[in-house]
Each structure stands twice: as structure tokens, then as C-alpha cells.
Amino acid sequence: MRPIRELEAEESKPKEVFLITSYCDDAIKTQLLKETLKHLKLLNTPICVHDPVGVQEDLIKAGADYLIVDPSNPIPPLRERSLYVFASIPCNGKIILTHHASDIGGAAAHQHQSGLSYLSSLGYDVAHIINYDTFINLDFFTKKASPQALKYDAVLYGADGFGGSWRLSTIFYSINLHRCDKIIRSISFDDYIATSRLPDGYFEIYMSRKI
């Protein structure tokens, strides 16, 4: 029988959970999601998958503890709201690739708010948000990301934006569900559309302002 003090210490320890955000509408994306689940399972931390399309796979069997299928994925038509993305190729900075696509920022805002609110209702304290195709170093998570997330309201990681400016990377970040409850509840598709003006209305910029 385990000592009462040991059990009490476990109960008082903040509860962590992964929230995998995804839009897996083909076999390649689904396979990446399953590989991410397998990889994160090694950390022995509960995992929730949020996907709007309803992956035709047994994701619970693949490693998810919770699955949210939310078909209300509000992506505006291309003619109504779209973004151009520019990026140079690694081997030659003079070659610029462009990509024109619908602005998925509002859909991402809806997905993050929906998933985080659900996990908060289950009693979790800290959520680690990670994209379905992101593989995090396990040693980095155990020794740095997790301890930091338990200490602060949120832990954000950046990436170089246009002109060398810092920009929040939303492929992985951590947030305290209780301390940031008001922020989480304020995130939504409508709020994103109302406050994010194109051409700089990227989801990363929106979340940087929020957090």
C-alpha cells in the first residue's frame, strides 16, 4: 500500500495534457498524426486530438486519450478572405515561392478555443498545444518545456517573421488553463475576423496579441 502523503502529492501535482490540432483530410496527414501520437505517447502524458474532418482511423487505439471531432470548421471561401505567403527556398534566397490560400486563421482560433475549453472542463491545469505534424524532442520537453509550463502562465516559442521580426510559433506552445481562462474564452472565429486585418492578419500574430 502506498503512503498517504505520496498519494496526496500526486493529486496536488498540476495535471498536464497535450492538445493536438489537426486538419487531416488525406492519408499522408493522417499518417503523420498517427506518428505524432506514437511519439508523444512515450511521455506518458494524456493526449487529446482535435480534428474537424473526422479521421477515418481509430485514433484512440493509435494513442489518443480524447478525441474531439468538430465539423464546424469555419474557413472562409478564397474569394472572401485569403492570404499570400512568401518564402525563399533554402538553397537560393533569390528564389521566392508564393502560395495563395484561404485564411484558415479563424478556423484555427475556433479549434484552439474549443479544445482548450474542453480540457479545462476536465480539470487539466496545463495544456501543451502541438500541431499534428510536429515532432518534439522528448528530452527537451521533459527537462525544459514541461517544468517551464508548470511555472509560468504561458510559455511561447518564436520564429523569424518577415524582416527578421519575432513571431509566435503556434506549432507548439504551452498555456495554463486556469490563469489564462479569460484569454482562452476570448479566442474565437468572430474575434479573429473582427480584429485581424489583412494582409497581416495571420493566426500567429492574432495569438501573439492575445497571449
Tab-separated table of C-alpha atoms in Angstrom:
chain	number	residue	atom	x	y	z
A	1	MET	CA	0.000	0.000	0.000
A	2	ARG	CA	1.394	3.425	-0.973
A	3	PRO	CA	1.874	6.116	1.720
A	4	ILE	CA	-0.949	8.666	2.040
A	5	ARG	CA	1.480	11.573	1.699
A	6	GLU	CA	2.747	10.189	-1.608
A	7	LEU	CA	-0.787	9.887	-2.962
A	8	GLU	CA	-1.633	13.421	-1.797
A	9	ALA	CA	1.471	14.774	-3.553
A	10	GLU	CA	0.393	13.155	-6.805
A	11	GLU	CA	-3.140	14.552	-6.502
A	12	SER	CA	-1.834	18.089	-5.898
A	13	LYS	CA	0.607	17.985	-8.817
A	14	PRO	CA	-0.621	20.069	-11.792
A	15	LYS	CA	-2.195	17.919	-14.478
A	16	GLU	CA	-0.700	18.287	-17.953
A	17	VAL	CA	-2.222	17.312	-21.284
A	18	PHE	CA	-1.349	17.558	-24.964
A	19	LEU	CA	-3.792	19.130	-27.410
A	20	ILE	CA	-3.025	18.066	-30.980
A	21	THR	CA	-4.588	20.432	-33.504
A	22	SER	CA	-5.099	18.940	-36.930
A	23	TYR	CA	-6.839	19.058	-40.274
A	24	CYS	CA	-6.136	15.598	-41.618
A	25	ASP	CA	-8.065	15.358	-44.867
A	26	ASP	CA	-5.776	12.892	-46.664
A	27	ALA	CA	-3.793	9.706	-45.990
A	28	ILE	CA	-0.417	11.447	-45.649
A	29	LYS	CA	-1.640	13.870	-42.977
A	30	THR	CA	-3.404	11.060	-41.134
A	31	GLN	CA	-0.203	9.005	-41.080
A	32	LEU	CA	1.733	11.973	-39.704
A	33	LEU	CA	-0.888	12.377	-36.992
A	34	LYS	CA	-0.588	8.709	-36.007
A	35	GLU	CA	3.208	9.000	-35.881
A	36	THR	CA	2.921	12.086	-33.672
A	37	LEU	CA	0.598	10.185	-31.330
A	38	LYS	CA	3.043	7.290	-31.118
A	39	HIS	CA	5.907	9.685	-30.403
A	40	LEU	CA	4.091	11.666	-27.688
A	41	LYS	CA	2.815	8.507	-26.009
A	42	LEU	CA	6.371	7.913	-24.762
A	43	LEU	CA	5.954	10.912	-22.433
A	44	ASN	CA	3.117	9.243	-20.511
A	45	THR	CA	1.015	12.431	-20.700
A	46	PRO	CA	-2.674	12.368	-21.748
A	47	ILE	CA	-3.326	13.357	-25.369
A	48	CYS	CA	-6.375	14.987	-26.944
A	49	VAL	CA	-6.787	15.205	-30.726
A	50	HIS	CA	-8.980	17.939	-32.210
A	51	ASP	CA	-9.863	17.386	-35.859
A	52	PRO	CA	-12.712	18.908	-37.872
A	53	VAL	CA	-12.944	16.352	-40.664
A	54	GLY	CA	-13.360	13.124	-38.709
A	55	VAL	CA	-10.313	10.971	-39.439
A	56	GLN	CA	-11.410	7.529	-40.550
A	57	GLU	CA	-8.991	5.849	-38.165
A	58	ASP	CA	-9.191	4.548	-34.603
A	59	LEU	CA	-7.181	7.370	-33.041
A	60	ILE	CA	-7.900	6.116	-29.524
A	61	LYS	CA	-6.236	2.850	-30.486
A	62	ALA	CA	-3.417	4.861	-32.073
A	63	GLY	CA	-2.714	6.568	-28.737
A	64	ALA	CA	-5.207	9.384	-28.145
A	65	ASP	CA	-6.945	9.581	-24.791
A	66	TYR	CA	-9.577	12.040	-26.029
A	67	LEU	CA	-10.909	12.823	-29.493
A	68	ILE	CA	-12.843	15.929	-30.498
A	69	VAL	CA	-14.483	15.833	-33.923
A	70	ASP	CA	-15.860	19.296	-34.601
A	71	PRO	CA	-17.181	19.736	-38.165
A	72	SER	CA	-17.875	23.448	-37.619
A	73	ASN	CA	-14.550	24.417	-39.174
A	74	PRO	CA	-15.157	27.987	-40.387
A	75	ILE	CA	-12.820	28.542	-43.339
A	76	PRO	CA	-13.978	31.483	-45.500
A	77	PRO	CA	-14.078	30.966	-49.274
A	78	LEU	CA	-10.953	32.058	-51.127
A	79	ARG	CA	-12.782	34.984	-52.742
A	80	GLU	CA	-13.851	36.360	-49.340
A	81	ARG	CA	-10.672	36.184	-47.293
A	82	SER	CA	-7.311	34.857	-48.409
A	83	LEU	CA	-3.588	35.191	-47.765
A	84	TYR	CA	-0.458	35.204	-49.857
A	85	VAL	CA	2.519	33.514	-48.238
A	86	PHE	CA	6.041	34.203	-49.460
A	87	ALA	CA	9.128	32.130	-48.650
A	88	SER	CA	12.584	31.752	-50.157
A	89	ILE	CA	13.985	28.287	-50.795
A	90	PRO	CA	16.875	27.240	-48.513
A	91	CYS	CA	19.418	26.706	-51.303
A	92	ASN	CA	18.822	30.042	-53.031
A	93	GLY	CA	17.433	33.061	-51.215
A	94	LYS	CA	16.792	34.842	-54.501
A	95	ILE	CA	14.119	32.328	-55.480
A	96	ILE	CA	10.803	33.177	-53.809
A	97	LEU	CA	7.865	30.796	-53.644
A	98	THR	CA	4.346	32.148	-53.239
A	99	HIS	CA	1.229	30.401	-52.040
A	100	HIS	CA	-2.303	31.770	-52.234
A	101	ALA	CA	-4.839	30.124	-49.952
A	102	SER	CA	-7.918	30.766	-47.840
A	103	ASP	CA	-7.249	32.382	-44.469
A	104	ILE	CA	-7.536	29.486	-42.024
A	105	GLY	CA	-6.745	31.682	-39.001
A	106	GLY	CA	-10.361	31.902	-37.860
A	107	ALA	CA	-10.742	28.136	-38.077
A	108	ALA	CA	-7.541	27.703	-36.065
A	109	ALA	CA	-8.811	30.148	-33.433
A	110	HIS	CA	-12.059	28.175	-33.165
A	111	GLN	CA	-10.166	24.887	-32.860
A	112	HIS	CA	-7.796	26.155	-30.157
A	113	GLN	CA	-10.600	27.707	-28.097
A	114	SER	CA	-12.791	24.620	-28.408
A	115	GLY	CA	-10.035	22.193	-27.450
A	116	LEU	CA	-8.623	24.230	-24.570
A	117	SER	CA	-12.063	24.880	-23.076
A	118	TYR	CA	-12.888	21.175	-23.192
A	119	LEU	CA	-9.636	20.181	-21.475
A	120	SER	CA	-10.138	22.849	-18.824
A	121	SER	CA	-13.595	21.411	-18.099
A	122	LEU	CA	-11.956	18.019	-17.493
A	123	GLY	CA	-9.814	19.504	-14.744
A	124	TYR	CA	-6.461	19.792	-16.514
A	125	ASP	CA	-4.167	22.611	-15.444
A	126	VAL	CA	-1.651	22.985	-18.263
A	127	ALA	CA	-2.105	22.258	-21.955
A	128	HIS	CA	0.702	21.793	-24.444
A	129	ILE	CA	-0.630	22.673	-27.889
A	130	ILE	CA	1.140	20.901	-30.727
A	131	ASN	CA	0.430	20.560	-34.434
A	132	TYR	CA	-0.309	17.121	-35.851
A	133	ASP	CA	2.938	17.011	-37.873
A	134	THR	CA	5.313	18.362	-35.203
A	135	PHE	CA	7.803	16.046	-33.524
A	136	ILE	CA	9.138	17.477	-30.284
A	137	ASN	CA	12.398	16.376	-28.695
A	138	LEU	CA	11.382	14.259	-25.701
A	139	ASP	CA	14.369	15.291	-23.610
A	140	PHE	CA	13.635	18.969	-24.301
A	141	PHE	CA	10.028	18.517	-23.227
A	142	THR	CA	10.848	16.651	-20.018
A	143	LYS	CA	13.695	18.892	-18.870
A	144	LYS	CA	12.608	22.306	-20.121
A	145	ALA	CA	9.181	22.675	-21.746
A	146	SER	CA	7.161	20.899	-19.068
A	147	PRO	CA	8.871	22.465	-15.999
A	148	GLN	CA	8.626	25.936	-17.555
A	149	ALA	CA	4.956	25.446	-18.409
A	150	LEU	CA	4.183	24.487	-14.814
A	151	LYS	CA	5.888	27.666	-13.597
A	152	TYR	CA	4.504	30.370	-15.889
A	153	ASP	CA	1.108	31.436	-17.248
A	154	ALA	CA	2.236	30.553	-20.767
A	155	VAL	CA	5.440	29.526	-22.498
A	156	LEU	CA	5.784	30.677	-26.083
A	157	TYR	CA	8.329	29.800	-28.735
A	158	GLY	CA	9.199	32.123	-31.575
A	159	ALA	CA	10.204	32.002	-35.200
A	160	ASP	CA	11.648	34.572	-37.558
A	161	GLY	CA	8.938	36.541	-39.335
A	162	PHE	CA	9.126	38.966	-42.209
A	163	GLY	CA	12.080	41.346	-41.946
A	164	GLY	CA	13.638	39.272	-39.180
A	165	SER	CA	10.914	40.184	-36.665
A	166	TRP	CA	9.955	37.726	-33.923
A	167	ARG	CA	6.709	35.821	-34.380
A	168	LEU	CA	4.941	33.318	-32.182
A	169	SER	CA	5.188	29.767	-33.461
A	170	THR	CA	1.830	28.099	-32.933
A	171	ILE	CA	3.062	24.619	-33.843
A	172	PHE	CA	3.999	24.205	-30.170
A	173	TYR	CA	3.339	26.299	-27.083
A	174	SER	CA	2.073	25.788	-23.533
A	175	ILE	CA	-0.637	27.583	-21.583
A	176	ASN	CA	-2.045	27.434	-18.054
A	177	LEU	CA	-5.749	26.766	-18.480
A	178	HIS	CA	-6.785	28.452	-15.219
A	179	ARG	CA	-4.599	31.551	-15.228
A	180	CYS	CA	-5.366	32.199	-18.893
A	181	ASP	CA	-9.055	31.315	-18.751
A	182	LYS	CA	-10.250	34.782	-19.828
A	183	ILE	CA	-7.823	34.800	-22.749
A	184	ILE	CA	-8.947	31.361	-23.898
A	185	ARG	CA	-12.635	32.300	-23.724
A	186	SER	CA	-11.972	35.455	-25.769
A	187	ILE	CA	-10.494	33.500	-28.690
A	188	SER	CA	-12.976	32.788	-31.489
A	189	PHE	CA	-13.557	32.845	-35.223
A	190	ASP	CA	-15.603	36.045	-34.990
A	191	ASP	CA	-12.982	37.777	-32.854
A	192	TYR	CA	-10.234	36.771	-35.270
A	193	ILE	CA	-12.151	38.131	-38.267
A	194	ALA	CA	-13.020	41.359	-36.436
A	195	THR	CA	-9.530	42.109	-35.112
A	196	SER	CA	-7.189	40.616	-37.704
A	197	ARG	CA	-6.921	42.851	-40.722
A	198	LEU	CA	-5.348	41.561	-43.893
A	199	PRO	CA	-2.679	41.422	-45.221
A	200	ASP	CA	-1.078	40.922	-41.774
A	201	GLY	CA	-3.961	39.015	-40.186
A	202	TYR	CA	-2.101	35.792	-39.641
A	203	PHE	CA	-3.163	33.447	-36.844
A	204	GLU	CA	0.298	33.681	-35.262
A	205	ILE	CA	0.011	37.465	-34.979
A	206	TYR	CA	-3.502	37.144	-33.566
A	207	MET	CA	-2.360	34.713	-30.870
A	208	SER	CA	0.697	36.850	-30.076
A	209	ARG	CA	-1.621	39.755	-29.288
A	210	LYS	CA	-3.926	37.551	-27.241
A	211	ILE	CA	-1.331	35.890	-25.049
